Amino acid sequence: MATDNKKICPTCGTRIKEDADRCLVCGSTLNGTRADAQVVRGGRMPEITLGLPIAIGLVVIFLAIGAGMVYLALQQTGGTGATTTTPTLTQTLTGTPTTTPEPPTATPSPMPSPTPFSYVVVANDSCLAIAARFEVSIKSIVLLNNIPASCDTLFEGQELKIPHPTPTVTSFPTATLSGIEGTQAACDKVAYEVGEGDTLSSISLNYNVPEASIKSYNGMVSNTVYEGLTLIIPLCERAATPGPSPTPTPPPPYPAPNLLLPPDGGVFSLSDNQVTLQWSSVGLINTNEAYQVSVMDLTEGTGRKLVEFVTDTKFIIPGSFRASEDSPHIYRWSISTVRQVDVDENGNSIWEIAGSESEARVFTWTGETIAEATPTP
């Protein structure tokens, strides 16, 4: 047989020729016999033979164990991330509304102003001017300060109590308007800001709208207006004016009268029993209008003042207003146009300013000398 001519290498177990001295595989020197080779050769590792179903089952088990370990690792990692992320979102959403409610902190309630309040009379003040300035009636000033009804005893530095006017200026009070809402909405209106020297009568004439309509649309209870007041003029209430509209000459408010005599700084001696004041006309005035003459003794400590109303363009200061002292006194005088708007409970006329006041002039007038009794020899 062919196997009888072969021997086994004791080192690597390769079959070689029987007469070979060296192994062609590992290069070992062969000096022994075949029997020795068989003695030197050791036993092989035990072989384990598995069937195909068992091998597949083991593979499936190992894959299942690996998949379970990966799943557990992912579950632990995902749970930790969700726990750390959720509180951050919650804090951001809930923290935003807490910073917005800061504006309601400033809620100071205004302190009520005292009623009545005080006013100090300045030069050339009159009850008419003060009442028009604060939009109150002269009667309320007279009653509150217990002064004569004529209100001609004011002096510079006098402190008066002025009542607060009742709030009457409203937009469109429903109590005074009449007609259907559609008619009111169709009425053309214009807003007018009262300027210096404006009166309700002058505004009524300029827009050809009755005074009653202006008062009704603005909720006014009197004819008094003041500078800066905004009035709603209902143009739909204009009176019918057939033909060309007449142009008043000059339209109120009237300009300031131009003073003529005496010149500024004029001097009157003891022989002058009276002083005549003259000024230029402002035009044709209405029957209820007049010139207000204001004369004040500046030298007198209490500030004697004379206020008269005339329709002529001159006025004679009576000698009774001259100072009783023999030293000269300084007098200041001015003229303004006024309009009668009412009558008080004593029958005295109530006037309001209807134009600009003139410039003020001064003159000196020597007082009356009291003759001393001379002893008889």
Short mmCIF file of N, CA and C in Angstrom, two decimals, residues 202-285:
data_model
loop_
_atom_site.label_atom_id
_atom_site.label_comp_id
_atom_site.label_asym_id
_atom_site.label_seq_id
_atom_site.Cartn_x
_atom_site.Cartn_y
_atom_site.Cartn_z
N SER A 202 -69.43 137.40 19.69
CA SER A 202 -68.59 137.58 18.51
C SER A 202 -68.46 136.28 17.72
N ILE A 203 -68.32 135.15 18.42
CA ILE A 203 -68.24 133.86 17.73
C ILE A 203 -69.55 133.56 17.01
N SER A 204 -70.67 133.89 17.65
CA SER A 204 -71.98 133.68 17.02
C SER A 204 -72.13 134.51 15.75
N LEU A 205 -71.64 135.77 15.79
CA LEU A 205 -71.75 136.62 14.61
C LEU A 205 -70.81 136.16 13.50
N ASN A 206 -69.62 135.73 13.86
CA ASN A 206 -68.65 135.31 12.84
C ASN A 206 -69.12 134.07 12.08
N TYR A 207 -69.79 133.13 12.77
CA TYR A 207 -70.25 131.91 12.12
C TYR A 207 -71.73 131.96 11.73
N ASN A 208 -72.40 133.07 12.09
CA ASN A 208 -73.83 133.23 11.79
C ASN A 208 -74.65 132.08 12.39
N VAL A 209 -74.26 131.68 13.61
CA VAL A 209 -74.97 130.63 14.34
C VAL A 209 -75.52 131.25 15.63
N PRO A 210 -76.78 131.02 15.96
CA PRO A 210 -77.33 131.63 17.17
C PRO A 210 -76.56 131.21 18.43
N GLU A 211 -76.49 132.13 19.39
CA GLU A 211 -75.79 131.84 20.64
C GLU A 211 -76.45 130.66 21.36
N ALA A 212 -77.76 130.57 21.30
CA ALA A 212 -78.46 129.48 21.99
C ALA A 212 -78.04 128.12 21.42
N SER A 213 -77.82 128.05 20.12
CA SER A 213 -77.41 126.77 19.52
C SER A 213 -76.01 126.39 19.96
N ILE A 214 -75.09 127.37 20.03
CA ILE A 214 -73.73 127.08 20.49
C ILE A 214 -73.75 126.62 21.93
N LYS A 215 -74.52 127.29 22.78
CA LYS A 215 -74.61 126.90 24.19
C LYS A 215 -75.22 125.51 24.32
N SER A 216 -76.24 125.22 23.49
CA SER A 216 -76.91 123.93 23.58
C SER A 216 -75.96 122.79 23.18
N TYR A 217 -75.20 122.98 22.11
CA TYR A 217 -74.31 121.92 21.64
C TYR A 217 -73.11 121.72 22.55
N ASN A 218 -72.77 122.71 23.35
CA ASN A 218 -71.60 122.61 24.23
C ASN A 218 -71.97 122.50 25.70
N GLY A 219 -73.27 122.40 26.00
CA GLY A 219 -73.69 122.21 27.38
C GLY A 219 -73.37 123.39 28.27
N MET A 220 -73.42 124.61 27.75
CA MET A 220 -73.08 125.81 28.53
C MET A 220 -74.32 126.34 29.23
N VAL A 221 -74.11 126.82 30.45
CA VAL A 221 -75.22 127.40 31.22
C VAL A 221 -75.11 128.92 31.29
N SER A 222 -73.99 129.48 30.80
CA SER A 222 -73.82 130.93 30.78
C SER A 222 -73.14 131.32 29.48
N ASN A 223 -73.03 132.63 29.26
CA ASN A 223 -72.41 133.14 28.04
C ASN A 223 -70.91 133.34 28.19
N THR A 224 -70.34 132.93 29.29
CA THR A 224 -68.91 133.18 29.55
C THR A 224 -68.06 132.16 28.83
N VAL A 225 -67.06 132.65 28.09
CA VAL A 225 -66.06 131.80 27.45
C VAL A 225 -64.69 132.32 27.85
N TYR A 226 -63.68 131.48 27.74
CA TYR A 226 -62.32 131.90 28.10
C TYR A 226 -61.35 131.41 27.04
N GLU A 227 -60.20 132.04 27.02
CA GLU A 227 -59.17 131.73 26.02
C GLU A 227 -58.71 130.29 26.17
N GLY A 228 -58.63 129.58 25.04
CA GLY A 228 -58.21 128.18 25.04
C GLY A 228 -59.37 127.19 25.06
N LEU A 229 -60.60 127.66 25.35
CA LEU A 229 -61.76 126.76 25.38
C LEU A 229 -62.13 126.34 23.95
N THR A 230 -62.38 125.06 23.75
CA THR A 230 -62.77 124.54 22.44
C THR A 230 -64.29 124.40 22.38
N LEU A 231 -64.89 125.05 21.40
CA LEU A 231 -66.34 125.02 21.23
C LEU A 231 -66.68 124.27 19.94
N ILE A 232 -67.80 123.56 19.96
CA ILE A 232 -68.33 122.90 18.77
C ILE A 232 -69.38 123.82 18.16
N ILE A 233 -69.12 124.27 16.94
CA ILE A 233 -70.04 125.19 16.26
C ILE A 233 -70.91 124.38 15.30
N PRO A 234 -72.23 124.29 15.57
CA PRO A 234 -73.13 123.55 14.66
C PRO A 234 -73.48 124.40 13.44
N LEU A 235 -72.81 124.15 12.35
CA LEU A 235 -73.04 124.95 11.14
C LEU A 235 -74.43 124.71 10.56
N CYS A 236 -75.03 123.57 10.89
CA CYS A 236 -76.36 123.29 10.37
C CYS A 236 -77.42 124.19 11.02
N GLU A 237 -77.05 124.88 12.11
CA GLU A 237 -78.00 125.76 12.79
C GLU A 237 -77.89 127.20 12.29
N ARG A 238 -77.15 127.42 11.20
CA ARG A 238 -77.01 128.78 10.70
C ARG A 238 -78.36 129.36 10.31
N ALA A 239 -78.50 130.66 10.60
CA ALA A 239 -79.73 131.35 10.20
C ALA A 239 -79.72 131.57 8.70
N ALA A 240 -80.92 131.56 8.12
CA ALA A 240 -81.03 131.76 6.67
C ALA A 240 -80.64 133.20 6.34
N THR A 241 -79.76 133.34 5.36
CA THR A 241 -79.31 134.68 4.94
C THR A 241 -79.53 134.83 3.45
N PRO A 242 -80.72 135.25 3.06
CA PRO A 242 -80.97 135.44 1.62
C PRO A 242 -80.10 136.56 1.07
N GLY A 243 -79.58 136.32 -0.13
CA GLY A 243 -78.75 137.33 -0.77
C GLY A 243 -77.36 137.33 -0.18
N PRO A 244 -76.56 138.32 -0.52
CA PRO A 244 -75.18 138.39 -0.01
C PRO A 244 -75.16 138.63 1.49
N SER A 245 -74.23 137.98 2.18
CA SER A 245 -74.13 138.13 3.62
C SER A 245 -73.54 139.50 3.96
N PRO A 246 -74.14 140.20 4.91
CA PRO A 246 -73.59 141.51 5.29
C PRO A 246 -72.27 141.32 6.02
N THR A 247 -71.38 142.26 5.83
CA THR A 247 -70.07 142.22 6.51
C THR A 247 -70.10 143.24 7.64
N PRO A 248 -70.05 142.78 8.90
CA PRO A 248 -70.07 143.73 10.02
C PRO A 248 -68.81 144.59 10.04
N THR A 249 -68.96 145.85 10.42
CA THR A 249 -67.83 146.78 10.45
C THR A 249 -67.76 147.47 11.81
N PRO A 250 -66.78 147.21 12.65
CA PRO A 250 -65.91 146.03 12.58
C PRO A 250 -66.55 144.89 13.35
N PRO A 251 -66.28 143.63 13.04
CA PRO A 251 -66.90 142.53 13.78
C PRO A 251 -66.27 142.38 15.17
N PRO A 252 -67.09 142.14 16.19
CA PRO A 252 -66.50 141.88 17.51
C PRO A 252 -65.65 140.62 17.46
N PRO A 253 -64.61 140.51 18.29
CA PRO A 253 -64.27 141.44 19.37
C PRO A 253 -63.67 142.73 18.86
N TYR A 254 -63.91 143.81 19.60
CA TYR A 254 -63.48 145.13 19.17
C TYR A 254 -61.99 145.32 19.42
N PRO A 255 -61.36 146.15 18.60
CA PRO A 255 -59.94 146.44 18.85
C PRO A 255 -59.78 147.34 20.07
N ALA A 256 -58.56 147.49 20.50
CA ALA A 256 -58.28 148.33 21.67
C ALA A 256 -58.50 149.80 21.31
N PRO A 257 -59.21 150.56 22.15
CA PRO A 257 -59.40 152.00 21.87
C PRO A 257 -58.06 152.74 21.90
N ASN A 258 -57.97 153.75 21.06
CA ASN A 258 -56.76 154.59 21.01
C ASN A 258 -56.96 155.79 21.91
N LEU A 259 -56.11 155.92 22.95
CA LEU A 259 -56.24 157.01 23.92
C LEU A 259 -55.77 158.33 23.30
N LEU A 260 -56.51 159.41 23.58
CA LEU A 260 -56.19 160.73 23.01
C LEU A 260 -55.68 161.69 24.07
N LEU A 261 -56.53 162.03 25.03
CA LEU A 261 -56.17 163.00 26.08
C LEU A 261 -56.56 162.47 27.45
N PRO A 262 -55.80 162.85 28.46
CA PRO A 262 -54.56 163.66 28.44
C PRO A 262 -53.38 162.82 27.97
N PRO A 263 -52.30 163.46 27.52
CA PRO A 263 -51.13 162.69 27.10
C PRO A 263 -50.52 161.93 28.26
N ASP A 264 -49.75 160.91 27.94
CA ASP A 264 -49.10 160.10 28.97
C ASP A 264 -48.12 160.97 29.76
N GLY A 265 -48.29 160.98 31.10
CA GLY A 265 -47.45 161.80 31.97
C GLY A 265 -47.97 163.21 32.16
N GLY A 266 -49.23 163.49 31.77
CA GLY A 266 -49.78 164.82 31.94
C GLY A 266 -49.84 165.26 33.40
N VAL A 267 -49.80 166.57 33.60
CA VAL A 267 -49.76 167.13 34.96
C VAL A 267 -50.97 168.04 35.12
N PHE A 268 -51.69 167.88 36.24
CA PHE A 268 -52.84 168.72 36.58
C PHE A 268 -52.58 169.31 37.96
N SER A 269 -52.86 170.60 38.06
CA SER A 269 -52.55 171.32 39.29
C SER A 269 -53.77 171.39 40.19
N LEU A 270 -53.61 172.13 41.26
CA LEU A 270 -54.70 172.28 42.21
C LEU A 270 -55.86 173.05 41.63
N SER A 271 -55.58 173.88 40.63
CA SER A 271 -56.66 174.69 40.04
C SER A 271 -57.58 173.87 39.13
N ASP A 272 -57.15 172.69 38.72
CA ASP A 272 -57.99 171.84 37.87
C ASP A 272 -58.98 171.08 38.74
N ASN A 273 -60.25 171.46 38.64
CA ASN A 273 -61.29 170.82 39.45
C ASN A 273 -61.74 169.49 38.87
N GLN A 274 -61.42 169.20 37.64
CA GLN A 274 -61.79 167.95 37.01
C GLN A 274 -60.79 167.63 35.90
N VAL A 275 -60.74 166.34 35.54
CA VAL A 275 -59.83 165.87 34.48
C VAL A 275 -60.69 165.15 33.44
N THR A 276 -60.56 165.52 32.16
CA THR A 276 -61.34 164.92 31.09
C THR A 276 -60.49 163.90 30.34
N LEU A 277 -61.01 162.68 30.23
CA LEU A 277 -60.35 161.61 29.49
C LEU A 277 -61.04 161.46 28.15
N GLN A 278 -60.25 161.33 27.06
CA GLN A 278 -60.81 161.18 25.73
C GLN A 278 -60.08 160.04 25.00
N TRP A 279 -60.82 159.34 24.14
CA TRP A 279 -60.27 158.24 23.34
C TRP A 279 -61.04 158.13 22.03
N SER A 280 -60.47 157.41 21.08
CA SER A 280 -61.11 157.26 19.77
C SER A 280 -62.13 156.12 19.81
N SER A 281 -63.13 156.20 18.93
CA SER A 281 -64.17 155.18 18.87
C SER A 281 -63.65 153.91 18.20
N VAL A 282 -64.18 152.77 18.64
CA VAL A 282 -63.82 151.49 18.02
C VAL A 282 -64.79 151.11 16.92
N GLY A 283 -65.75 151.98 16.64
CA GLY A 283 -66.76 151.70 15.64
C GLY A 283 -68.14 151.75 16.26
N LEU A 284 -69.12 151.33 15.48
CA LEU A 284 -70.50 151.34 15.95
C LEU A 284 -70.71 150.18 16.91
N ILE A 285 -71.00 150.49 18.17
CA ILE A 285 -71.23 149.44 19.17
C ILE A 285 -72.72 149.22 19.35
#
